Every structure is written in C-alpha cells, then in structure tokens.
GROMACS .gro file of N, CA and C in nm:
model
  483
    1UNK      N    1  -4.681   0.094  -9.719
    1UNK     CA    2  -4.783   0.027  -9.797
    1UNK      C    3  -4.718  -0.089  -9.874
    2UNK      N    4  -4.750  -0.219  -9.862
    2UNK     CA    5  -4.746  -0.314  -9.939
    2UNK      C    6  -4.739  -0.328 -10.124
    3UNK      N    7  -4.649  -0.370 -10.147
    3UNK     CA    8  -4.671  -0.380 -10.276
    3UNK      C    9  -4.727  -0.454 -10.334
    4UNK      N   10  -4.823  -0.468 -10.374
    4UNK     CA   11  -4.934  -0.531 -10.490
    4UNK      C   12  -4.891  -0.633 -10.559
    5UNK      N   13  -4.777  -0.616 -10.635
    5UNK     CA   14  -4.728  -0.697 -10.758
    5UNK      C   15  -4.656  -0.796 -10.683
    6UNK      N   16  -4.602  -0.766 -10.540
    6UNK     CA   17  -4.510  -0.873 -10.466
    6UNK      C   18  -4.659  -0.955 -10.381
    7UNK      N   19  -4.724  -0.888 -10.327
    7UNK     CA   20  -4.821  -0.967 -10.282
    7UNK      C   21  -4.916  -1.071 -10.428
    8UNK      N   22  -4.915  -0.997 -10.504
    8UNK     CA   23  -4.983  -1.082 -10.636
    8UNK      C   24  -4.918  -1.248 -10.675
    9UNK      N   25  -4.765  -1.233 -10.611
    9UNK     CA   26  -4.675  -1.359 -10.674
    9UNK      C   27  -4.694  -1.420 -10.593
   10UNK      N   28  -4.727  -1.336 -10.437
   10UNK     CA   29  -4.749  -1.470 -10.320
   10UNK      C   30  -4.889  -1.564 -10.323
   11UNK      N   31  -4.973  -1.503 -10.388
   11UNK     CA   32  -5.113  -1.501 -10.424
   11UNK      C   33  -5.149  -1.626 -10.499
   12UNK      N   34  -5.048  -1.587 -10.623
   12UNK     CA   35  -5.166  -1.638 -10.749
   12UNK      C   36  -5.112  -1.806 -10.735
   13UNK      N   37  -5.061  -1.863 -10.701
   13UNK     CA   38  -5.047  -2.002 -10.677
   13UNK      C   39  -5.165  -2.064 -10.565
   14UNK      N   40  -5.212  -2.012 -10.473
   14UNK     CA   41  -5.313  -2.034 -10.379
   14UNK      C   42  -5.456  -2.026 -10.418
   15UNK      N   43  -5.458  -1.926 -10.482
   15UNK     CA   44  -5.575  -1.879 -10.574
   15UNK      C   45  -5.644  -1.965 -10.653
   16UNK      N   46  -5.484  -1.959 -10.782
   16UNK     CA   47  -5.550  -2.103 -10.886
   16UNK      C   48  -5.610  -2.238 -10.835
   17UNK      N   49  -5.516  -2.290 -10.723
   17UNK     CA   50  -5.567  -2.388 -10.681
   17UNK      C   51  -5.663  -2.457 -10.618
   18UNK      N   52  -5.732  -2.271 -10.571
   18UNK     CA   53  -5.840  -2.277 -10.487
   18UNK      C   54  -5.953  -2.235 -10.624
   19UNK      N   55  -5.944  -2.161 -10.730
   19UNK     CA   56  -6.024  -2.188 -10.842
   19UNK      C   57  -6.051  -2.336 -10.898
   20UNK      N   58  -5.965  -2.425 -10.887
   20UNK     CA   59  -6.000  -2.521 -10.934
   20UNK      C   60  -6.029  -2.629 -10.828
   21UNK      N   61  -5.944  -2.610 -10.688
   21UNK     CA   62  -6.026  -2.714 -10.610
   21UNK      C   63  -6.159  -2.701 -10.569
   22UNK      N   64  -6.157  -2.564 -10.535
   22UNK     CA   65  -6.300  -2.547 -10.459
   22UNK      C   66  -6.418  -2.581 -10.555
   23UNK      N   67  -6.449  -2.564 -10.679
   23UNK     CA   68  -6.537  -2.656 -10.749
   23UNK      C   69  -6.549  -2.777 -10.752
   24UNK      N   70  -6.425  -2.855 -10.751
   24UNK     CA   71  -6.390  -3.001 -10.765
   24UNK      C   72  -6.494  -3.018 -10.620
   25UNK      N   73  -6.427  -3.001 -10.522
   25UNK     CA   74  -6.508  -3.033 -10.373
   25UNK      C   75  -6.647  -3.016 -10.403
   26UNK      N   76  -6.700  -2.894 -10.494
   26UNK     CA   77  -6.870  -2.864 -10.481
   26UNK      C   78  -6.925  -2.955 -10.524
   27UNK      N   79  -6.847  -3.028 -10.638
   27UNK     CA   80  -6.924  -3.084 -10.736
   27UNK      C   81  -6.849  -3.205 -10.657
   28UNK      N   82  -6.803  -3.308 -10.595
   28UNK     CA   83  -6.824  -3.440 -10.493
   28UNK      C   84  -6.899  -3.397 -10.416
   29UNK      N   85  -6.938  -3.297 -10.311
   29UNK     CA   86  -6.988  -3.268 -10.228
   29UNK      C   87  -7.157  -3.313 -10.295
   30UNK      N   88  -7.219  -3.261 -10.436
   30UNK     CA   89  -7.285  -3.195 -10.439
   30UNK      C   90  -7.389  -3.365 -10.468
   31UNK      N   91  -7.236  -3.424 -10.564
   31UNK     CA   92  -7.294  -3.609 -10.634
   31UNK      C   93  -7.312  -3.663 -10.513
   32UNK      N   94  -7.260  -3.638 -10.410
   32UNK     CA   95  -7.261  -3.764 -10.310
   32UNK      C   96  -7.384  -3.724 -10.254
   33UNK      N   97  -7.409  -3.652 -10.206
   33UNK     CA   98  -7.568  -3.630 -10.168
   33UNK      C   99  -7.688  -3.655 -10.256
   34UNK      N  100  -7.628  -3.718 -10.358
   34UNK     CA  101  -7.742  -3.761 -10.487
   34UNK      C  102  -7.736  -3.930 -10.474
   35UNK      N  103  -7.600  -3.973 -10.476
   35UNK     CA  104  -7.617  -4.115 -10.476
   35UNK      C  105  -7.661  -4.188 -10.389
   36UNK      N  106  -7.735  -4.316 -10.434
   36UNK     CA  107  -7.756  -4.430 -10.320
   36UNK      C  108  -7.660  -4.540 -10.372
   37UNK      N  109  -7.542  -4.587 -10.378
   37UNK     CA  110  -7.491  -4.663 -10.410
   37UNK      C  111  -7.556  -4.799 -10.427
   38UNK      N  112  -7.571  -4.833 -10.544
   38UNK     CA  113  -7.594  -5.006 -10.498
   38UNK      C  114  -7.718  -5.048 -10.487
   39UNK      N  115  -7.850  -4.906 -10.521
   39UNK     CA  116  -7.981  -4.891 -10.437
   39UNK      C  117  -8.043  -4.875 -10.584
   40UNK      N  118  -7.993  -4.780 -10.626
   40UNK     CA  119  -8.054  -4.752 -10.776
   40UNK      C  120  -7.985  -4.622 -10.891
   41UNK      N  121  -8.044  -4.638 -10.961
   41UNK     CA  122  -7.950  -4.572 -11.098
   41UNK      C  123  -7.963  -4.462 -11.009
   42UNK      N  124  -7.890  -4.323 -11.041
   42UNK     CA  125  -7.884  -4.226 -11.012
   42UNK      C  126  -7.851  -4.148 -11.126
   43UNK      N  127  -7.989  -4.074 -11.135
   43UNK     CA  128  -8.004  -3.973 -11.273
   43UNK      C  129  -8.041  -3.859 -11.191
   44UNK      N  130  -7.983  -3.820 -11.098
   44UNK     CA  131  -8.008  -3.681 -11.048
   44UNK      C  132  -7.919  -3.574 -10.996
   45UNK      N  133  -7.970  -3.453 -11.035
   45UNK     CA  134  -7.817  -3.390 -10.962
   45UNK      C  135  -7.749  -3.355 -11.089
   46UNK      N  136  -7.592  -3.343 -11.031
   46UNK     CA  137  -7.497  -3.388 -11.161
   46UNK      C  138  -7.504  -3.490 -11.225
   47UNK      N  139  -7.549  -3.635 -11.169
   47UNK     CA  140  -7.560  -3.736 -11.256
   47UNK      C  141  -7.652  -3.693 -11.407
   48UNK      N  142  -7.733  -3.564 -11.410
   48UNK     CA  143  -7.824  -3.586 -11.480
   48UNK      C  144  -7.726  -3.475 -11.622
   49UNK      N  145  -7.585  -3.471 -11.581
   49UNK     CA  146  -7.518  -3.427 -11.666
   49UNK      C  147  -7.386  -3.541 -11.737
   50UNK      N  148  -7.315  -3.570 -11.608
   50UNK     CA  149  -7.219  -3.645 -11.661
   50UNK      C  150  -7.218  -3.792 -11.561
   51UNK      N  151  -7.211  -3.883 -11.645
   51UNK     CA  152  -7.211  -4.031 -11.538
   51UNK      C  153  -7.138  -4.036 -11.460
   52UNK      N  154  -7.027  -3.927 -11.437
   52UNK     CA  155  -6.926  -3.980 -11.308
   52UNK      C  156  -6.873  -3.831 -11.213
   53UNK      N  157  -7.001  -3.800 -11.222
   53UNK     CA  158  -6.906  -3.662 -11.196
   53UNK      C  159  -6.839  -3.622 -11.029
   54UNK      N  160  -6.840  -3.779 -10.942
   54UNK     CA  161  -6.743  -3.779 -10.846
   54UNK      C  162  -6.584  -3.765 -10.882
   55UNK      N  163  -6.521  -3.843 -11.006
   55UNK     CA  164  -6.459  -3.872 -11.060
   55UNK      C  165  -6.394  -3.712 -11.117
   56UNK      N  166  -6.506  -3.630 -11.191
   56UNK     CA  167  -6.494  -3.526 -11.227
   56UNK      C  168  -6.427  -3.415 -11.133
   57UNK      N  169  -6.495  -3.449 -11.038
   57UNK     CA  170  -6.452  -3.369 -10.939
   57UNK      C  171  -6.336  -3.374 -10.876
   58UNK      N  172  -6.259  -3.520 -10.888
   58UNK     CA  173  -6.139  -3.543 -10.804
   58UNK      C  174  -6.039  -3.504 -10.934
   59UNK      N  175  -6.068  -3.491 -11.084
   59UNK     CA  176  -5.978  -3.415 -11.190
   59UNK      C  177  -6.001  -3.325 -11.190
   60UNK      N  178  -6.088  -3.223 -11.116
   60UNK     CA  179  -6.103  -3.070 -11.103
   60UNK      C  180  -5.998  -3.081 -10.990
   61UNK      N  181  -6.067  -3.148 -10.925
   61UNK     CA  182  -5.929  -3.094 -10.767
   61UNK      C  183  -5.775  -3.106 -10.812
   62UNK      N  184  -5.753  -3.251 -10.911
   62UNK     CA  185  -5.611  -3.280 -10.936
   62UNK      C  186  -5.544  -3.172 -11.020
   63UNK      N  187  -5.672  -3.086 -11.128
   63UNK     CA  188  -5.560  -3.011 -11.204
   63UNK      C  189  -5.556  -2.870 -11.089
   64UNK      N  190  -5.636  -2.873 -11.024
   64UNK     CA  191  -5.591  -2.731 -10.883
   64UNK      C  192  -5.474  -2.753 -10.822
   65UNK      N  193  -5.422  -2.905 -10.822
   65UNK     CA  194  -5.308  -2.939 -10.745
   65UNK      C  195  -5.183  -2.926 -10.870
   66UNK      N  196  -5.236  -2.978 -10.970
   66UNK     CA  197  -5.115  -2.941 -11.028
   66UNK      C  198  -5.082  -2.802 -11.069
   67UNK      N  199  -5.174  -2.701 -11.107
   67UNK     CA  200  -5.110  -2.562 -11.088
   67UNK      C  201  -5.061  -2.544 -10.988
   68UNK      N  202  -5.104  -2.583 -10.875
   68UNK     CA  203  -5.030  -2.520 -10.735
   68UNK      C  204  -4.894  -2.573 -10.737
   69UNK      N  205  -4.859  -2.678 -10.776
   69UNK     CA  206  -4.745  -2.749 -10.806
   69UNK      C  207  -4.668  -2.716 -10.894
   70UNK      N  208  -4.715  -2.646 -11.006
   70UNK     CA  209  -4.658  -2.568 -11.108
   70UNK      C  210  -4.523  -2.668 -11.170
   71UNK      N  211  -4.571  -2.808 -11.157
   71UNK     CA  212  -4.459  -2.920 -11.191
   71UNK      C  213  -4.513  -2.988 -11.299
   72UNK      N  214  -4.464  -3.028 -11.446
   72UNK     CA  215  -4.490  -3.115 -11.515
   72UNK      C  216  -4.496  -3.255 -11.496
   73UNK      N  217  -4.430  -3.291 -11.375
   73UNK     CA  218  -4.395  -3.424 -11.323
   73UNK      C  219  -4.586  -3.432 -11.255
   74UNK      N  220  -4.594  -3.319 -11.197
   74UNK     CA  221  -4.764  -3.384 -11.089
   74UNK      C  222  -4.862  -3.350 -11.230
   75UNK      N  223  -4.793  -3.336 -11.321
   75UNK     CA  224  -4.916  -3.324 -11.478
   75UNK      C  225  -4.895  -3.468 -11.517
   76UNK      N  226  -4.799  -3.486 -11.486
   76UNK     CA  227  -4.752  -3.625 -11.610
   76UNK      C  228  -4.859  -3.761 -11.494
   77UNK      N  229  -4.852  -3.723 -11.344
   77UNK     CA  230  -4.851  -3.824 -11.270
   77UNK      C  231  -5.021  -3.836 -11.222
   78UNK      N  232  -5.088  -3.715 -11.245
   78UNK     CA  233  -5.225  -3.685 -11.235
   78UNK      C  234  -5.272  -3.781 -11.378
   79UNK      N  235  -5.177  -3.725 -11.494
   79UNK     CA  236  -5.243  -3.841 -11.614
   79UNK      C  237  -5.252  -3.988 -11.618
   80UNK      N  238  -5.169  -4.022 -11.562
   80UNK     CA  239  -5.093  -4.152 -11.532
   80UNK      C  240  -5.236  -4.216 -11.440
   81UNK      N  241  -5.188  -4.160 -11.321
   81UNK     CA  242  -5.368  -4.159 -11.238
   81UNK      C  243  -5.464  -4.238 -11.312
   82UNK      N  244  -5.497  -4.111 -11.379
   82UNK     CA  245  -5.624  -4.126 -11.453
   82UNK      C  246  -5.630  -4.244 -11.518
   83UNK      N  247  -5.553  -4.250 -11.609
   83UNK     CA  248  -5.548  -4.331 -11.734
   83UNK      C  249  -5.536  -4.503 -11.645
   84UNK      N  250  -5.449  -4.530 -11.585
   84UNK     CA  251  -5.453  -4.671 -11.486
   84UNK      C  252  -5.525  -4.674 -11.432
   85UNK      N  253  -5.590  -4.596 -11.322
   85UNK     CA  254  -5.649  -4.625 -11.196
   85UNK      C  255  -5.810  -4.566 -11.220
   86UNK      N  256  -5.828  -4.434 -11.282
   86UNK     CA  257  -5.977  -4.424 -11.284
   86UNK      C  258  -6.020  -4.467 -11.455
   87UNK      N  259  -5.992  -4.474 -11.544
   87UNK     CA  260  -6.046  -4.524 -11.598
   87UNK      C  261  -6.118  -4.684 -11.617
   88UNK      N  262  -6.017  -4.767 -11.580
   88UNK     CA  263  -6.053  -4.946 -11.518
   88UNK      C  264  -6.183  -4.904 -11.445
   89UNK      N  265  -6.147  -4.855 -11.331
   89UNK     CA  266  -6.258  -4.840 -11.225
   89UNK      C  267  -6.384  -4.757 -11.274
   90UNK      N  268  -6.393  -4.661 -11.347
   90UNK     CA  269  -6.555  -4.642 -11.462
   90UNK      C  270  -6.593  -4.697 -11.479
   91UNK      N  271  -6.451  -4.798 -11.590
   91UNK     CA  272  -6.540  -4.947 -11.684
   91UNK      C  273  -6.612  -5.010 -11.599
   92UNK      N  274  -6.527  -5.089 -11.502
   92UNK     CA  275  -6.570  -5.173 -11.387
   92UNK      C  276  -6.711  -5.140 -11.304
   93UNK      N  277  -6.739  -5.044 -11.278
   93UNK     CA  278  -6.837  -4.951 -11.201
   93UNK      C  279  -6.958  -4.951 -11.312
   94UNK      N  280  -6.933  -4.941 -11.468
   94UNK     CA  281  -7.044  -4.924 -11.600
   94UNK      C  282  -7.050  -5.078 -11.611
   95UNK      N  283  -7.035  -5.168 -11.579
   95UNK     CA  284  -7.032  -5.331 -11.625
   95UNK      C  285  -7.139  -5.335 -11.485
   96UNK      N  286  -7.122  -5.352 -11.366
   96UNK     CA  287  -7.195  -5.344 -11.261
   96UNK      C  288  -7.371  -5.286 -11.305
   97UNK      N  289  -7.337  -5.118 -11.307
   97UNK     CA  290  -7.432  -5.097 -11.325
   97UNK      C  291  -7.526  -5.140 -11.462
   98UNK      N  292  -7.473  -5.175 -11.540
   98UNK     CA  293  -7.534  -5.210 -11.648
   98UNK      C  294  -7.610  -5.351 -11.618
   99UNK      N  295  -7.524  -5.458 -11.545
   99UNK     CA  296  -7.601  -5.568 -11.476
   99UNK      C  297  -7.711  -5.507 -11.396
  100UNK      N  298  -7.711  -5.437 -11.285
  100UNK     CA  299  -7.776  -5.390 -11.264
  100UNK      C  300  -7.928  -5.347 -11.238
  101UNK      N  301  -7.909  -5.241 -11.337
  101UNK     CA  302  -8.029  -5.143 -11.357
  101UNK      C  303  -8.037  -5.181 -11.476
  102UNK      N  304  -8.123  -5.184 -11.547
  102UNK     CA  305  -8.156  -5.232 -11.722
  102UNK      C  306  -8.191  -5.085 -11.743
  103UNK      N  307  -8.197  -4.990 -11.699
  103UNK     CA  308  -8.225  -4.858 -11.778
  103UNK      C  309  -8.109  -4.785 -11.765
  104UNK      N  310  -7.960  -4.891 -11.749
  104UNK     CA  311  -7.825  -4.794 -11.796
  104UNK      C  312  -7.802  -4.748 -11.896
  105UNK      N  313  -7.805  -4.898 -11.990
  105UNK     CA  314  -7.771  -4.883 -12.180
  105UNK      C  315  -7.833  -4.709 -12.159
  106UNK      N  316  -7.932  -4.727 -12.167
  106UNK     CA  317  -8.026  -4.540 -12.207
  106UNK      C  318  -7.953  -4.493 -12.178
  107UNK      N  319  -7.947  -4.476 -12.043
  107UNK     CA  320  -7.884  -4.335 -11.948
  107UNK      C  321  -7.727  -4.324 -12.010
  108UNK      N  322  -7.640  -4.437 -12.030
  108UNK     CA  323  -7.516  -4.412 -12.093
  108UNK      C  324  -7.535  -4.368 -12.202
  109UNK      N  325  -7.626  -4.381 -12.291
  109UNK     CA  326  -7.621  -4.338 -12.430
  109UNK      C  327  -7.671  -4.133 -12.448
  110UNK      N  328  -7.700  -4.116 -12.333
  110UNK     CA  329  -7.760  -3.979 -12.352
  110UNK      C  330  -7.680  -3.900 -12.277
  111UNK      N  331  -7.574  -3.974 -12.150
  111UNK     CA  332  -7.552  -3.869 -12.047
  111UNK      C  333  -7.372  -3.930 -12.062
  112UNK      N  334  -7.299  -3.824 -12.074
  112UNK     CA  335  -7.150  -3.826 -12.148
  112UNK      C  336  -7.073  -3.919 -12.009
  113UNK      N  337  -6.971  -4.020 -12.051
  113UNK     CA  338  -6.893  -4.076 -11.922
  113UNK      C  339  -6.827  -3.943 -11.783
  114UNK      N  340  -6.730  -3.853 -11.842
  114UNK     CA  341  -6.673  -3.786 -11.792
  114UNK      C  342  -6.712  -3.644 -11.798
  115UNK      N  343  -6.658  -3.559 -11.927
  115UNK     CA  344  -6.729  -3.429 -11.971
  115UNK      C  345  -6.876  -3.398 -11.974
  116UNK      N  346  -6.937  -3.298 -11.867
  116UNK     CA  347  -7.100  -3.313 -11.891
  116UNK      C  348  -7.201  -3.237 -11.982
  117UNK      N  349  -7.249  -3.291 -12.034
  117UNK     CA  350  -7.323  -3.272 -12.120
  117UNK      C  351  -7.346  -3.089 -12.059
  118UNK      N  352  -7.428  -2.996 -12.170
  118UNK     CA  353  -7.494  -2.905 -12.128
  118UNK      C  354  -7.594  -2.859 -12.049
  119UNK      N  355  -7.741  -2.957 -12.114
  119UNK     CA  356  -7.832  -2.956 -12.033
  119UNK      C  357  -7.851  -3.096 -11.957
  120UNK      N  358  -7.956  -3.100 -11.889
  120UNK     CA  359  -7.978  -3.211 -11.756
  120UNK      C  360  -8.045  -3.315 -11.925
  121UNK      N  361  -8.001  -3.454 -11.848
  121UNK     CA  362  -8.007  -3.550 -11.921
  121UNK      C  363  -8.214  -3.550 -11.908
  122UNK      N  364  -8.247  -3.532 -11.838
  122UNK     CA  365  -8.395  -3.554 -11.783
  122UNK      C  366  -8.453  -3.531 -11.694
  123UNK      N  367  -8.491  -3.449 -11.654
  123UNK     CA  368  -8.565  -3.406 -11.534
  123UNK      C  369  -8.603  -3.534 -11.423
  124UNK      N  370  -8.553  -3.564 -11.362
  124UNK     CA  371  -8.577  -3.680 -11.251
  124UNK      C  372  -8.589  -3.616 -11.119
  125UNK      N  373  -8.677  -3.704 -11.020
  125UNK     CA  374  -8.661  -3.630 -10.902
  125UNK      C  375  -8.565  -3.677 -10.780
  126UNK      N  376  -8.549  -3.649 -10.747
  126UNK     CA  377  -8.416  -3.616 -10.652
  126UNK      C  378  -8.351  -3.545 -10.577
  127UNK      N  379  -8.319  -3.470 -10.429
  127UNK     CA  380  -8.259  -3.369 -10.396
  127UNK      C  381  -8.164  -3.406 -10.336
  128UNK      N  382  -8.062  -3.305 -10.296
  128UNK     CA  383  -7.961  -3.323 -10.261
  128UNK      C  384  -8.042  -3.412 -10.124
  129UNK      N  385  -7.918  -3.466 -10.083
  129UNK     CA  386  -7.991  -3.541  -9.966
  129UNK      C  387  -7.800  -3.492  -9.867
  130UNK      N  388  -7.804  -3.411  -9.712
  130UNK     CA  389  -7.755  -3.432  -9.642
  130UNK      C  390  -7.709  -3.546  -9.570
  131UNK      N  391  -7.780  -3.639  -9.524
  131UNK     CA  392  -7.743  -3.746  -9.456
  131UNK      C  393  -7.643  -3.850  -9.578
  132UNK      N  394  -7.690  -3.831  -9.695
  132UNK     CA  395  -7.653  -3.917  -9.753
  132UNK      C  396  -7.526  -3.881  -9.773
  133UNK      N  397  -7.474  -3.726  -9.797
  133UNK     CA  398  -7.348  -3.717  -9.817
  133UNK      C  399  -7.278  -3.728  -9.643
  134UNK      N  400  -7.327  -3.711  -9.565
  134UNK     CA  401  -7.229  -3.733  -9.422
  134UNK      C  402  -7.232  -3.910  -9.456
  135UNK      N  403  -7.332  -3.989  -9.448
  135UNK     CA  404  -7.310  -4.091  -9.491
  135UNK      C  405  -7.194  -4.164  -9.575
  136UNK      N  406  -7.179  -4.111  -9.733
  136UNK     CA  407  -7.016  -4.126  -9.765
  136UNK      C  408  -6.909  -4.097  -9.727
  137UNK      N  409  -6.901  -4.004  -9.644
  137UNK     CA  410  -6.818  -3.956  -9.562
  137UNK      C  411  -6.718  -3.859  -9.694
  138UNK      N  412  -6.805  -3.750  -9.736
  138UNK     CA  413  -6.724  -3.667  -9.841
  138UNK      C  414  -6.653  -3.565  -9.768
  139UNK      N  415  -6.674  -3.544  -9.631
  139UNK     CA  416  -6.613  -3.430  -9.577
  139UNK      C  417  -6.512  -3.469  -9.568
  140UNK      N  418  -6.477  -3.570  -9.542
  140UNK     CA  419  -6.305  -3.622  -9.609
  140UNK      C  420  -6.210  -3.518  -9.755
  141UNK      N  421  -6.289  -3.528  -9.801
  141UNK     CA  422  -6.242  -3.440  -9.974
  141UNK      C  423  -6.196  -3.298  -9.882
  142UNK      N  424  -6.304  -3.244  -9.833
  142UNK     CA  425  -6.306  -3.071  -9.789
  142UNK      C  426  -6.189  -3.091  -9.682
  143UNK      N  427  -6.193  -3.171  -9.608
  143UNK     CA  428  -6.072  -3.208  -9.492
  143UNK      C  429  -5.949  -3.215  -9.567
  144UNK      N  430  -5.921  -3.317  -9.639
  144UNK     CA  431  -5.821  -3.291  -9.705
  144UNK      C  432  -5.756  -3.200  -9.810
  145UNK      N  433  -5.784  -3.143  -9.835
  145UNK     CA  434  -5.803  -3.018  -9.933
  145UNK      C  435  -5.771  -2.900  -9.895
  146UNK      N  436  -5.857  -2.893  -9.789
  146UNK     CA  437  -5.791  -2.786  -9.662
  146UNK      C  438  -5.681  -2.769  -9.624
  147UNK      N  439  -5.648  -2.920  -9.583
  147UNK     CA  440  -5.508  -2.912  -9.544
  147UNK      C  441  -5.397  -2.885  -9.655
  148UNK      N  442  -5.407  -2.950  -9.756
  148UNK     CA  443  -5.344  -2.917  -9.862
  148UNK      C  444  -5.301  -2.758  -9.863
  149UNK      N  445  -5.431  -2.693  -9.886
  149UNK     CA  446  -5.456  -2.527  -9.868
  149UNK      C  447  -5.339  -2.484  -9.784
  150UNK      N  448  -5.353  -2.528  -9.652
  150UNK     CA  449  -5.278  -2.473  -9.571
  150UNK      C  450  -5.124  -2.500  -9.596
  151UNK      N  451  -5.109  -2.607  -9.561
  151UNK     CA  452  -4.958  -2.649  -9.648
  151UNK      C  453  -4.912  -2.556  -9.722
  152UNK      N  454  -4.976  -2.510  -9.829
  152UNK     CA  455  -4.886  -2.483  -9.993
  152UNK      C  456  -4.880  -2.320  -9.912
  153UNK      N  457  -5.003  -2.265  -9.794
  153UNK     CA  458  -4.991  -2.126  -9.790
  153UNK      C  459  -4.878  -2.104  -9.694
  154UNK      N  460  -4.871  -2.217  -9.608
  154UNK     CA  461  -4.763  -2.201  -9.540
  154UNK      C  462  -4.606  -2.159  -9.559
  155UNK      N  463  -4.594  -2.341  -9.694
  155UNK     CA  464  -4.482  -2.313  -9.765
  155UNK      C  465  -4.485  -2.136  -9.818
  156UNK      N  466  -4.563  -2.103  -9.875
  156UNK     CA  467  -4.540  -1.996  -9.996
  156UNK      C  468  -4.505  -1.866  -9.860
  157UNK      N  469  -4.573  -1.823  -9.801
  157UNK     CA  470  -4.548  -1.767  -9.617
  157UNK      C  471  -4.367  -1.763  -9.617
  158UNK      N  472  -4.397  -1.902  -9.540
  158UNK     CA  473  -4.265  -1.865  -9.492
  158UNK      C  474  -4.145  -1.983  -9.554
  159UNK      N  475  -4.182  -2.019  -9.642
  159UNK     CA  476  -4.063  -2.102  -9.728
  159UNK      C  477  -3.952  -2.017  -9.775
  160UNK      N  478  -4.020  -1.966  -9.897
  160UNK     CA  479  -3.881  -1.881  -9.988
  160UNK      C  480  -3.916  -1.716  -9.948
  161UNK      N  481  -3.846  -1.648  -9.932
  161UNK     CA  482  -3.837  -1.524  -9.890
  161UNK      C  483  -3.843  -1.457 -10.033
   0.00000   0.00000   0.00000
C-alpha cells in the first residue's frame, strides 16, 4: 500500500496550480464568450463584475504558476508583468473605450478595474455566446495550460526521485 504522506508531496504542487489555474481559464473562457470587441461596451457576464476580468484571469492563472514554481523569482517576475505590461494596456484599452462608448465614464465608476465587485454591476442582457469565444480563439489559454499541467506532472513523476 502506498503511502499517503509521500503521495501528498507528489500532489500538492499540481493541485495548487490546478486550484488556481483552472478558475483563471473559467473565468477567460467564460469573458470571451461575452465580448464583442470593438462592437460595443460589454456589461455582461463577468464584465458586469470587474472591467477586465480577461486580465483577471491570466493573474489567477499566473499566481497557479507561481505556486507550482514555488520560486520568488516567478513572484517577483509575474509582478513585474503586471505592473509594465498589463497595467499600460488597461489604461490604453479604458482611453479607447471611453472614446468610444459614452456610457464608459458610468460603467467605470460602478464596476471595479481589476478586483470584482460582489454583486453584478446591472442586470444587462447577454449570454455566453460559443462562437464568440471559438472566435477569440481562448482555447489557446486551456491548450496552453494543459501543457503546462503536464510538464510540471511529468517533471514531479519522474524528475526527482
């Protein structure tokens, strides 16, 4: 019989990462089938919680990667990320839409940039829409992610004994 506590150490690194990616993926999976890019505001869905919650989702996936990584360096470099590369690109993306749609000012003022609010900003209608997420091509995220998965189970398998 297997021991528990040795199978638990092979475990809990795969686990965490899959606690925190596999939401990250639900929640891109879930925005992209809400947005029309470029077409019109999008207050539905998760949008009707947090304005970016594609964004959200790729810092759910990043902190799954950095537990799995269990490295301060992929903490320091996930922040780094953020702070250069997705924050500009919010601003940039909130200047757009604000040209835009004239009913941003609102929607920014009620529905949080990053962290989402509790309840739905407003009942809007909207459903997930399939085509629209094969359309962005989000199965990319789940594709890559996967592989990731496999990788780290591999390493942990048959890396260190």
């Amino acid at each position: 019989m297997p021991d528990w506590s040795r199978i638990a150490r092979r475990i809990r690194v795969p686990l965490g990462f899959a606690f925190a990616a596999i939401p990250g993926i639900g929640l891109r999976a879930l925005a992209s089938g809400h947005v029309k890019k470029n077409e019109e505001l999008t207050t539905s869905g998760p949008y009707a919680y947090t304005r970016n919650p594609l964004y959200l989702g790729s810092l759910i996936m990043a902190l799954g990667f950095a537990i799995a990584a269990r490295s301060i360096w992929v903490v320091f470099l996930m922040l780094l990320m953020f702070f250069a590369i997705y924050l500009p690109v919010i601003r940039s993306e909130e200047e757009f839409l604000r040209r835009s749609f004239p009913a941003f000012d609102h929607y920014a003022q009620n529905v949080p940039r990053l962290l989402p609010r509790w309840t739905a900003y407003e009942k809007t209608a909207g459903a997930f829409s399939r085509p629209l997420y094969w359309q962005h091509r989000e199965y990319n995220a789940t594709l890559g992610t996967a592989a990731l998965m496999v990788a780290l189970v591999a390493k942990l398998m048959w890396g260190s004994s």
